[in-house]
Tab-separated table of C-alpha atoms in Angstrom:
chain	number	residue	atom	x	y	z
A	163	UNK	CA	159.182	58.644	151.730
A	164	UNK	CA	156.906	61.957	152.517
A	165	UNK	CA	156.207	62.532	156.034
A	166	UNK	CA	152.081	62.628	155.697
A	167	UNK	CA	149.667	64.675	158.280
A	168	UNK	CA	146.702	64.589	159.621
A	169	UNK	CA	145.251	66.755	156.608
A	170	UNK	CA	147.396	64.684	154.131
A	171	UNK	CA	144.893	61.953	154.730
A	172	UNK	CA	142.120	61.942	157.050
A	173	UNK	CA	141.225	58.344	157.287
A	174	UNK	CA	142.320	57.378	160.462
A	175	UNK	CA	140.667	53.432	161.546
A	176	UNK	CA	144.019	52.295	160.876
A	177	UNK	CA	146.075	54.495	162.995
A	178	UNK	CA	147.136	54.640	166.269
A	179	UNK	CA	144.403	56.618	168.615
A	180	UNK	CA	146.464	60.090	169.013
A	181	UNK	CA	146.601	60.479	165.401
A	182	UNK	CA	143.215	60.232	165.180
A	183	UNK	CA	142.765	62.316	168.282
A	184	UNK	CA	144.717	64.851	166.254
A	185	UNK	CA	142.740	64.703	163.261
A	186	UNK	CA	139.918	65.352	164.993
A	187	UNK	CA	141.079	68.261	166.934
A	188	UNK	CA	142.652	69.313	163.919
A	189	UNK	CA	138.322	69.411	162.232
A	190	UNK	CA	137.765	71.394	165.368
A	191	UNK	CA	140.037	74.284	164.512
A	192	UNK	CA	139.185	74.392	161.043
A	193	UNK	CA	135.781	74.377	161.583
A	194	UNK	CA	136.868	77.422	164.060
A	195	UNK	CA	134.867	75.819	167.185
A	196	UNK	CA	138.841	77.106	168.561
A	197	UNK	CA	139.519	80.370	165.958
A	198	UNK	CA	142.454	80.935	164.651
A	199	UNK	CA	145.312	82.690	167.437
A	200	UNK	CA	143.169	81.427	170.731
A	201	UNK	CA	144.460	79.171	173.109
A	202	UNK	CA	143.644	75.622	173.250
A	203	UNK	CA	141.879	74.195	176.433
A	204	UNK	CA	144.641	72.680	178.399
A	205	UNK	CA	145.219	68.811	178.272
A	206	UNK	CA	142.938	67.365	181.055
A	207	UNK	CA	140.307	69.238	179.163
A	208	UNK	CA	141.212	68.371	175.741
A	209	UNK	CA	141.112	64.853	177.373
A	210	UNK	CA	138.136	64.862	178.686
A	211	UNK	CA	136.537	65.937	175.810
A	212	UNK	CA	137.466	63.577	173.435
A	213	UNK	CA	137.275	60.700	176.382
A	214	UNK	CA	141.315	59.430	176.316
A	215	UNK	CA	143.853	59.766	178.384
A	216	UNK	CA	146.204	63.313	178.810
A	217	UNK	CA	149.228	60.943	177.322
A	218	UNK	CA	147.137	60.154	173.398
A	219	UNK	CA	146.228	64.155	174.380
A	220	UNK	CA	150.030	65.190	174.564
A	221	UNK	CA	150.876	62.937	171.498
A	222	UNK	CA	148.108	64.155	169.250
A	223	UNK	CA	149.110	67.625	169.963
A	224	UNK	CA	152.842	66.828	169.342
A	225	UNK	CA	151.856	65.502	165.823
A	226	UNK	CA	149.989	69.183	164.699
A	227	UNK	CA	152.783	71.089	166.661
A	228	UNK	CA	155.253	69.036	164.308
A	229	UNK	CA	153.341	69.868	160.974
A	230	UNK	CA	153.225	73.685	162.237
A	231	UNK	CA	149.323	73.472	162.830
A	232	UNK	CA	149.509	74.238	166.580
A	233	UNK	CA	152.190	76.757	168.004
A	234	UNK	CA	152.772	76.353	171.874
A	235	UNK	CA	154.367	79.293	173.824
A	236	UNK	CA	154.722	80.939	177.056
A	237	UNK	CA	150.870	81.562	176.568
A	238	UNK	CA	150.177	77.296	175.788
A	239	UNK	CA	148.958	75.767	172.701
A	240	UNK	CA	147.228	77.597	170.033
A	241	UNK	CA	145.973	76.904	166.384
A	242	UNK	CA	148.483	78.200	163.682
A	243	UNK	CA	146.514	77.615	160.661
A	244	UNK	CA	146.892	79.984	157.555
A	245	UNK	CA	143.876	81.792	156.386
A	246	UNK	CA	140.595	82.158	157.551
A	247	UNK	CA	137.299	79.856	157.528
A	248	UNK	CA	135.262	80.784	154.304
A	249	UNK	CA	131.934	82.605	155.232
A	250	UNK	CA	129.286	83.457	153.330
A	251	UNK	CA	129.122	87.471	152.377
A	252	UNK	CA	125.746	87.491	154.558
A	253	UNK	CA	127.183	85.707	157.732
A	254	UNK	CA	126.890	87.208	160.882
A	255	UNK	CA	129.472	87.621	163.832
A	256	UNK	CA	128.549	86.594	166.682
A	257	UNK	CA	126.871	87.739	169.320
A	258	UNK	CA	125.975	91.162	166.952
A	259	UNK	CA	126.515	94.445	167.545
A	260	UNK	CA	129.623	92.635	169.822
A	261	UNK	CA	132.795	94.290	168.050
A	262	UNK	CA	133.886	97.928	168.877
A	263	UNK	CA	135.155	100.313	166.576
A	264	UNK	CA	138.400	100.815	168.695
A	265	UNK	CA	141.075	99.111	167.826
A	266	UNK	CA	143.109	98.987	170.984
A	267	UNK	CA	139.873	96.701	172.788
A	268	UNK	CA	140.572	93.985	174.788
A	269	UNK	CA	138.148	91.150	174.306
A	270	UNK	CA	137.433	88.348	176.223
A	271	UNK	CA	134.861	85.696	176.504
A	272	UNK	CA	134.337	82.711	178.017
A	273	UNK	CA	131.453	80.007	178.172
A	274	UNK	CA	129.510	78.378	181.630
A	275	UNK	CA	127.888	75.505	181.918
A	276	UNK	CA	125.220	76.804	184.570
A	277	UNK	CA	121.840	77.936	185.567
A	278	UNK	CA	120.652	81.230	183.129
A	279	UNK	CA	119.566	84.372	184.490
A	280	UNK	CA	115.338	83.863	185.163
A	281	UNK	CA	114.661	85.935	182.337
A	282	UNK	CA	116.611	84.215	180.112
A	283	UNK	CA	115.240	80.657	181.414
A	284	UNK	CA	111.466	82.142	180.846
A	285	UNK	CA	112.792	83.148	177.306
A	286	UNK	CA	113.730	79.929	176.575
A	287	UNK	CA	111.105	77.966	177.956
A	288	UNK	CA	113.913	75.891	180.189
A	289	UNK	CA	112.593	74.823	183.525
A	290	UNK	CA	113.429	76.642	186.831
A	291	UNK	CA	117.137	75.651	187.466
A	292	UNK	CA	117.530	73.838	184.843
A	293	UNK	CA	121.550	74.741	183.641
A	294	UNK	CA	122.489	75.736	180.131
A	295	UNK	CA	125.642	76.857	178.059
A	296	UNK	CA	126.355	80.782	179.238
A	297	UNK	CA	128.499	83.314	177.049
A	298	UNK	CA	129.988	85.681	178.840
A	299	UNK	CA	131.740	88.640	176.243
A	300	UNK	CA	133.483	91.631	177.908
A	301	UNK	CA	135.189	94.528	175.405
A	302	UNK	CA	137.775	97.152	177.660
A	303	UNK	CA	139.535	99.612	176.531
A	304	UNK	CA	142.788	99.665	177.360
A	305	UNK	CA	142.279	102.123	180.910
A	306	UNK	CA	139.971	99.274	181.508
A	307	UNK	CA	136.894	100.667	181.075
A	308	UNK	CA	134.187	97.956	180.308
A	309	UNK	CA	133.046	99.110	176.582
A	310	UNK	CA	130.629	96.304	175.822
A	311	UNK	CA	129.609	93.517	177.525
A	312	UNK	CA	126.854	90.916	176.850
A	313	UNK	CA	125.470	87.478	178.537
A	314	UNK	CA	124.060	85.240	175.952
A	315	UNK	CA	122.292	81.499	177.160
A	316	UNK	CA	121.110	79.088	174.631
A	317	UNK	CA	118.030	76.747	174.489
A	318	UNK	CA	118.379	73.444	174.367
A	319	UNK	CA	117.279	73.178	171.068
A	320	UNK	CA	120.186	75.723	169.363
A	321	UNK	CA	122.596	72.691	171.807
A	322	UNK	CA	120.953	69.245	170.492
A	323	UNK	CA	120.578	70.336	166.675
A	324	UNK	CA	124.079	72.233	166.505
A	325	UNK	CA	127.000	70.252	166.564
A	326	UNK	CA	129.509	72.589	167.152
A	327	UNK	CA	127.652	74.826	170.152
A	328	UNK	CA	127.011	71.019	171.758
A	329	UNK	CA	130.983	70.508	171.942
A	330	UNK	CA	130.975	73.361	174.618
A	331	UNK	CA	129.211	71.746	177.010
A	332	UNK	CA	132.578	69.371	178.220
A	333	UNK	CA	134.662	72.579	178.066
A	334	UNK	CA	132.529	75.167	179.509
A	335	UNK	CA	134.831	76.131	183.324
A	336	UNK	CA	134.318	79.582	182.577
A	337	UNK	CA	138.010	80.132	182.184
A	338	UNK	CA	139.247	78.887	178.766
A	339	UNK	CA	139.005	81.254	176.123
A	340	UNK	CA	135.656	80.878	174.058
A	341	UNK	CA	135.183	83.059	171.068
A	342	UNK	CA	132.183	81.970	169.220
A	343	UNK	CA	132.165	84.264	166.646
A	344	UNK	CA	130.665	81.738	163.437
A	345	UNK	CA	128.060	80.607	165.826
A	346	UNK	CA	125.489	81.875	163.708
A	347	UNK	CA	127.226	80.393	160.877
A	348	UNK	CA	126.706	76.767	162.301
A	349	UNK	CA	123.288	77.423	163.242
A	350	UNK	CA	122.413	77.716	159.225
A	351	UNK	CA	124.702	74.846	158.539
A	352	UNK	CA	122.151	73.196	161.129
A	353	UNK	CA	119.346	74.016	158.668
A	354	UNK	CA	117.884	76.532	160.669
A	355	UNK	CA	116.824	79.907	159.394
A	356	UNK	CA	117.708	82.983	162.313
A	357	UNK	CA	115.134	85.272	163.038
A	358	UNK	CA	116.579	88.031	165.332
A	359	UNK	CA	114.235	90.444	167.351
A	360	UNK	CA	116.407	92.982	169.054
A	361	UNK	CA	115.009	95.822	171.514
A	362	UNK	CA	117.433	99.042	172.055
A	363	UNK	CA	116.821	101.083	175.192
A	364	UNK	CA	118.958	103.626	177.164
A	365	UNK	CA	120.595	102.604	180.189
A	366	UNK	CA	119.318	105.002	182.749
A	367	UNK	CA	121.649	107.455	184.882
A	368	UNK	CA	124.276	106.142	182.167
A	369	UNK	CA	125.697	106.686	179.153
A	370	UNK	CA	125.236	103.452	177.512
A	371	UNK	CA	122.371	101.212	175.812
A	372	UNK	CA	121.162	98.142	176.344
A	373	UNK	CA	120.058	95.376	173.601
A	374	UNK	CA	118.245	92.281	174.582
A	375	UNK	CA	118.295	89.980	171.596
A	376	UNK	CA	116.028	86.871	171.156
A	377	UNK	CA	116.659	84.985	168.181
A	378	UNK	CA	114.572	81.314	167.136
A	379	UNK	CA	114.352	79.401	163.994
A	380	UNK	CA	111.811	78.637	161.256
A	381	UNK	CA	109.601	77.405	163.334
A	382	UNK	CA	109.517	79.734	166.066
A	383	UNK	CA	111.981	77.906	168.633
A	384	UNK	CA	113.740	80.036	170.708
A	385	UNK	CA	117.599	78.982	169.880
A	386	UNK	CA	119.365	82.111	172.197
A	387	UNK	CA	118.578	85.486	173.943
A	388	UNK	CA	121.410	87.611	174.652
A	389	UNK	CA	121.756	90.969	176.827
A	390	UNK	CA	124.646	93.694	175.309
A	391	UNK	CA	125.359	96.743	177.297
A	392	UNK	CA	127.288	99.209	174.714
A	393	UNK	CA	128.703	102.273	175.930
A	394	UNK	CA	126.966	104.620	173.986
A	395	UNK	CA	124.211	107.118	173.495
A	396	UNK	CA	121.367	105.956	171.154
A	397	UNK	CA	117.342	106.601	171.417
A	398	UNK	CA	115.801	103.552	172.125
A	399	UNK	CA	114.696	101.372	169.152
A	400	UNK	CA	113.407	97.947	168.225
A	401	UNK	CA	114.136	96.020	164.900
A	402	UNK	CA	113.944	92.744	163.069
A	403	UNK	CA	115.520	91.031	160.407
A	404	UNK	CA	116.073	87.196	159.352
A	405	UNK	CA	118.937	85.293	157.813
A	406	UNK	CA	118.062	82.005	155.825
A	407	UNK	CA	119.577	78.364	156.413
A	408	UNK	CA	122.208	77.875	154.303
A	409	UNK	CA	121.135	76.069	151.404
């Protein structure tokens, strides 16, 4: 008899709890809430945030490392899946204007569970204090000199109505790896159309430019505001533009 997988088939009430641990975490990668090549969370994470022990954790993760799904090396556990999630030609990589042209960058990123800057709260409309998911997205080059860098918080409306950005919450210790590059993508899943409003201005006494980037929906709700310092020279500038929901 064929050895079956998680993918093979994906109902799971009569299984024992790691496999369906593992087909879960399995939706997770392929939905790239963990892209393709990053590191897993470790297991008292991954246990936490799917509310079972570190043993169902270290099962589950046995039965994808067995079916070549997750690779685990000096580095830990990573997703090995073949190709890439399928985007539509319009989708946008988040946060924009993020990705530098040189390809020797070192990125890193990395997600906080914490009180926003105040400018960001006001943006929002969150109350004084009041904690939120934090992006934190640093681009070096390889002498180490910071080449972009940008602090994004979101509204609690962009964490109750998208699935995938509400997953963060259990996992955000500002140390895991956190790439959320389709995060746009699941906001027009959501339903929501993405208006983005983006102000350019020089950095003074520097040879770099800062964007401040609010984005909300269809019905004006702010969803995220995001800061980018790029090292570059540009004259200041302001533009707009909107994506649709997905239909």
């Amino acid at each position: 008899m064929a050895r079956t997988t998680p993918h093979d088939h994906p109902q799971t009430e009569d299984r024992p709890l790691y496999w369906r641990i593992a087909t879960e975490l399995l939706a997770e990668l392929r939905e790239g809430v963990i892209p393709p090549g990053e590191r897993l969370p470790g297991e008292r994470q991954l246990a936490a945030h799917f509310g079972v022990s570190r043993e169902t954790v270290r099962q589950a993760l046995e039965v994808l490392r067995r079916d070549g799904l997750v690779a685990t090396d000096r580095r830990g556990s990573h997703a090995n899946l073949s190709g890439h999630p399928m985007e539509d030609p319009v989708s946008l990589a988040f946060p924009v204007g993020a990705r530098t042209a040189d390809p020797c960058a070192v990125d890193r990123a990395t997600v906080t569970w914490e009180t926003p800057p105040p400018e960001h709260a006001e943006a929002l409309g969150l109350a004084p204090h009041r904690p939120t998911l934090v992006h934190r997205y640093e681009s070096a080059a390889p002498d180490g000199r910071t080449l972009r860098a940008a602090v994004t918080s979101f509204s609690a409306v962009a964490l109750s109505e998208v699935e995938e950005l509400g997953r963060y919450r259990d996992r955000a210790d500002g140390a895991a790896a956190a790439q959320l590059r389709r995060a746009y993508d699941w906001m027009r899943k959501a339903g929501l159309s993405l208006h983005h409003r983006d102000s350019i201005t020089q950095v003074a006494d520097a040879a770099s430019v800062r964007v401040t980037r609010r984005v909300h929906d269809q019905y004006a709700r702010p969803l995220e505001i995001t800061d980018l310092v790029v090292d570059a020279q540009q004259d200041a500038l302001v533009y707009e533009f909107t994506v649709p929901a997905a239909s």
